[in-house]
Coordinates of C-alpha atoms in Angstrom, one line a residue:
X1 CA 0.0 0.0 0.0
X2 CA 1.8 2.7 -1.2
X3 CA -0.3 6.0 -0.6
X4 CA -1.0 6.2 3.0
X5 CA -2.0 9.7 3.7
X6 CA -5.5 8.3 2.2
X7 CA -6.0 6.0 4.7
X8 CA -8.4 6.9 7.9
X9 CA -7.2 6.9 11.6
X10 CA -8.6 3.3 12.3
X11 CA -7.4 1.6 9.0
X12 CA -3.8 3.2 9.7
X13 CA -4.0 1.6 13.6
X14 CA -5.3 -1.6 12.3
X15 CA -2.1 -1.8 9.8
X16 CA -0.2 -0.7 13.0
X17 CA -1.3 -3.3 14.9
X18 CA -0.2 -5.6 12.3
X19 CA 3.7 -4.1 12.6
X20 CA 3.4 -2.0 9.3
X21 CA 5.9 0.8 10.4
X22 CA 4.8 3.4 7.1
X23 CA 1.2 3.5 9.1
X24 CA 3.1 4.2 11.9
X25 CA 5.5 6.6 10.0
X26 CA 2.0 8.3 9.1
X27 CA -0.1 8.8 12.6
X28 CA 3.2 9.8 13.3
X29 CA 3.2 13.1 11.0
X30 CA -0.5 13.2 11.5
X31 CA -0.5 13.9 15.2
X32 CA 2.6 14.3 16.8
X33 CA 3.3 18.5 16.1
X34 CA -0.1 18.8 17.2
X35 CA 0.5 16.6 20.2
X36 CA 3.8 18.4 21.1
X37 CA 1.7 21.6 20.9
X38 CA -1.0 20.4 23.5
X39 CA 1.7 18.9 25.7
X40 CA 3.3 22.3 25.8
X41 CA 0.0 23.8 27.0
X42 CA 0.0 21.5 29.8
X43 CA 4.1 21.3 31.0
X44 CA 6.2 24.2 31.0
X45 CA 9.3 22.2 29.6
X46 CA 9.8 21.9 26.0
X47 CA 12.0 18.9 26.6
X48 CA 9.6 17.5 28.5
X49 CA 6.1 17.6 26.3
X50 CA 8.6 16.1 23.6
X51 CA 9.6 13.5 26.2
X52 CA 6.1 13.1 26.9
X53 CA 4.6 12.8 23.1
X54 CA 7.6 10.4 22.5
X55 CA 6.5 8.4 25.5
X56 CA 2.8 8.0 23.5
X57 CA 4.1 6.8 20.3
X58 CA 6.4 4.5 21.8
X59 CA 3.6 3.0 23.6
X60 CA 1.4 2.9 20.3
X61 CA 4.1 1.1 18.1
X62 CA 5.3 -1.4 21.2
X63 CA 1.5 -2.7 22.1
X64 CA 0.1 -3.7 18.8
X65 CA -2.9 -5.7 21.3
X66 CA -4.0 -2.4 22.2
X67 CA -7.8 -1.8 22.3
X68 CA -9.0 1.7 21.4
X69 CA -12.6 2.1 21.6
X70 CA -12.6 5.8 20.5
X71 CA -11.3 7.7 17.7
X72 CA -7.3 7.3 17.8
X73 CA -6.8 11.2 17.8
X74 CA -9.2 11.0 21.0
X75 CA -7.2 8.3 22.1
X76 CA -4.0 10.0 21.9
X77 CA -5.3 13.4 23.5
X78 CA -6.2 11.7 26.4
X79 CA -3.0 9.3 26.7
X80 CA -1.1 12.6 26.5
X81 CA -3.2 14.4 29.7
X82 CA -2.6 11.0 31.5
X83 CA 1.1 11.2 30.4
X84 CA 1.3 14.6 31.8
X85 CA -0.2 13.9 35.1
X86 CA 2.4 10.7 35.7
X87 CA 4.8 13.0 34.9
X88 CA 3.9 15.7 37.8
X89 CA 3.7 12.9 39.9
X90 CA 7.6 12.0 39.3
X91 CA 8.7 15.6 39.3
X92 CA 7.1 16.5 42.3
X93 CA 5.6 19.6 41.6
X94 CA 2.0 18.6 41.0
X95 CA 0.6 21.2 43.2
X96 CA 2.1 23.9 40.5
X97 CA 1.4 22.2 37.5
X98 CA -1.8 21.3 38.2
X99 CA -3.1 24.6 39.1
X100 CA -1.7 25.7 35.9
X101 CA -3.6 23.2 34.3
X102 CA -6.9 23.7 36.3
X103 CA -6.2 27.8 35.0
X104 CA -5.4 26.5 31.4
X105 CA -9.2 24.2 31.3
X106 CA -10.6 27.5 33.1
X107 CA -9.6 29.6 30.5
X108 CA -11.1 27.4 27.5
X109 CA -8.0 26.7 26.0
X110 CA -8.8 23.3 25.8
X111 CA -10.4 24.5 21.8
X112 CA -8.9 20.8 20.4
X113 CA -10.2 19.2 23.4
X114 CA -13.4 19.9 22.6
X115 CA -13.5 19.5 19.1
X116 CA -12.8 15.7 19.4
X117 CA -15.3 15.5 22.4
X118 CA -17.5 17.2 20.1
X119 CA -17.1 15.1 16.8
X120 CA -16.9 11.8 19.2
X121 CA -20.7 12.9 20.8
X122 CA -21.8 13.9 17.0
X123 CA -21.1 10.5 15.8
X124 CA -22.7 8.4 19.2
X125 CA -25.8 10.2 18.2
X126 CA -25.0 9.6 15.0
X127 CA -24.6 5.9 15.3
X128 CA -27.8 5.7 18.1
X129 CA -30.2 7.7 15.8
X130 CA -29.0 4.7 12.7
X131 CA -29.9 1.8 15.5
X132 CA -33.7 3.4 15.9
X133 CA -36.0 1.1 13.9
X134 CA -35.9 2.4 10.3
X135 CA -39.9 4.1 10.5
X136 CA -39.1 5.8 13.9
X137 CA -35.4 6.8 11.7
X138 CA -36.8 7.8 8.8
X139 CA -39.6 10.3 10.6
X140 CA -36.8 11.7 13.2
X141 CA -34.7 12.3 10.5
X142 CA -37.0 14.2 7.8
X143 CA -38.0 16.5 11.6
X144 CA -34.1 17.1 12.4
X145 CA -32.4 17.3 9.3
X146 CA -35.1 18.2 7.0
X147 CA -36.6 20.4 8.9
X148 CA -40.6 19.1 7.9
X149 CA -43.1 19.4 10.2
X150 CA -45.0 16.7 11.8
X151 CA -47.9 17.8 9.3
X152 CA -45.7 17.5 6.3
X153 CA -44.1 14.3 7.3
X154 CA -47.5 12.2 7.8
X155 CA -48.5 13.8 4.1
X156 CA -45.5 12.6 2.6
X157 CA -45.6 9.1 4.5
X158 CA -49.2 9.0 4.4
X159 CA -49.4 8.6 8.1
X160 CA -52.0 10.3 10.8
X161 CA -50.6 13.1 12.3
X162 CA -51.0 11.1 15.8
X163 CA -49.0 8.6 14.2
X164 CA -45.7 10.9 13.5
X165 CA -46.0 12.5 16.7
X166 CA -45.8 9.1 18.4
X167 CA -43.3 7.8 16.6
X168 CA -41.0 11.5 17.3
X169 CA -42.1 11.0 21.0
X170 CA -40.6 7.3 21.1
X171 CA -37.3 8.5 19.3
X172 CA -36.7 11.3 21.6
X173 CA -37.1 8.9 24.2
X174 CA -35.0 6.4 23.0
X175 CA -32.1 8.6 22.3
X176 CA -33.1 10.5 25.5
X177 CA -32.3 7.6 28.0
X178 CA -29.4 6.2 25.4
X179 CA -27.3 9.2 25.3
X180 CA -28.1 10.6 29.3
X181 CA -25.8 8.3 30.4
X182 CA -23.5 8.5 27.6
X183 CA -23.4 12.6 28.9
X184 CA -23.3 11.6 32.8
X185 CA -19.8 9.6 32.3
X186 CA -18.8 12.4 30.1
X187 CA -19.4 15.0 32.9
X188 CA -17.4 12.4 35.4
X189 CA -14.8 12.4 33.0
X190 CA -14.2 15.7 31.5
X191 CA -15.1 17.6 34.0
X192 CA -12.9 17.5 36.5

């Protein structure tokens, strides 16, 4: 496979897994200028977020029986905050550091952070609303992303108007109760 800068995220990690050292070459340019960048945000060594990015990939390359159940760039964010924290622990200046970083998530810095967080939440509701059962599906989706009115959906379905408002009712439910405590880990999580 000669052209790997088409390949996604998850088919480079699965050719990673399998010891091919281009896909790893690749992630490698993908994420590690913009990992060094977030490191630096959270250490206030240079040395040290390098030491600490290098620390990830090493990881990545030497455990091809790793299990990521995220997005790989979510993945790697988060192995790099964890990274940082083990590393306050073995300089012994937590207490500094990690009032800089409680300032630095205070301050809303945390823009790339969020983006992943944001795309990874986009695509569980994403993936829930595509398990609904395909009427309920196909009624939430021409009221969210086409923007039709219950009215306009039960013409164009030829359903009661009681019938689309049911159906919308059990989808909001469904994703409701599916995604609450999807958001209530996230809070435990992220938020602290």
């Amino acid at each position: 496979m000669s052209n790997y800068n088409s390949l996604t995220d998850n088919e480079l990690l699965i050719l990673i897994q399998a010891g091919d050292r281009r896909a790893f070459e690749e992630i490698y340019e993908r994420f590690n200028g913009l990992l060094y960048i977030y490191a630096c945000k959270l250490v206030s060594e240079r040395e040290d977020a390098k030491d600490i990015v290098q620390e990830i990939f090493v990881y990545l390359w030497s455990n091809p029986d790793i299990k990521i159940k995220s997005q790989l760039s979510a993945y790697l964010y988060t192995a790099v905050r964890y990274k940082v924290f083990d590393w306050l622990d073995k300089n012994k200046s937590k207490s500094n550091y990690l009032l800089s970083l409680k300032n630095f998530a205070e301050l809303g810095d945390c823009i790339t952070d969020d983006y992943i967080r944001e795309k990874e939440f986009a695509s569980i509701i994403e993936k829930e609303i595509s398990l609904l059962p395909p009427k309920m599906r196909q009624i939430f989706e021409m009221s969210r992303q086409q923007h039709l009115s219950q009215k306009e959906i039960a013409e164009i379905l030829h359903l009661s108007d009681k019938t689309v408002k049911k159906q919308m009712s059990n989808a909001l439910k469904v994703l409701r109760l599916k995604l609450t405590s999807f958001i209530s880990i996230a809070i435990i999580l992220f938020v602290r």
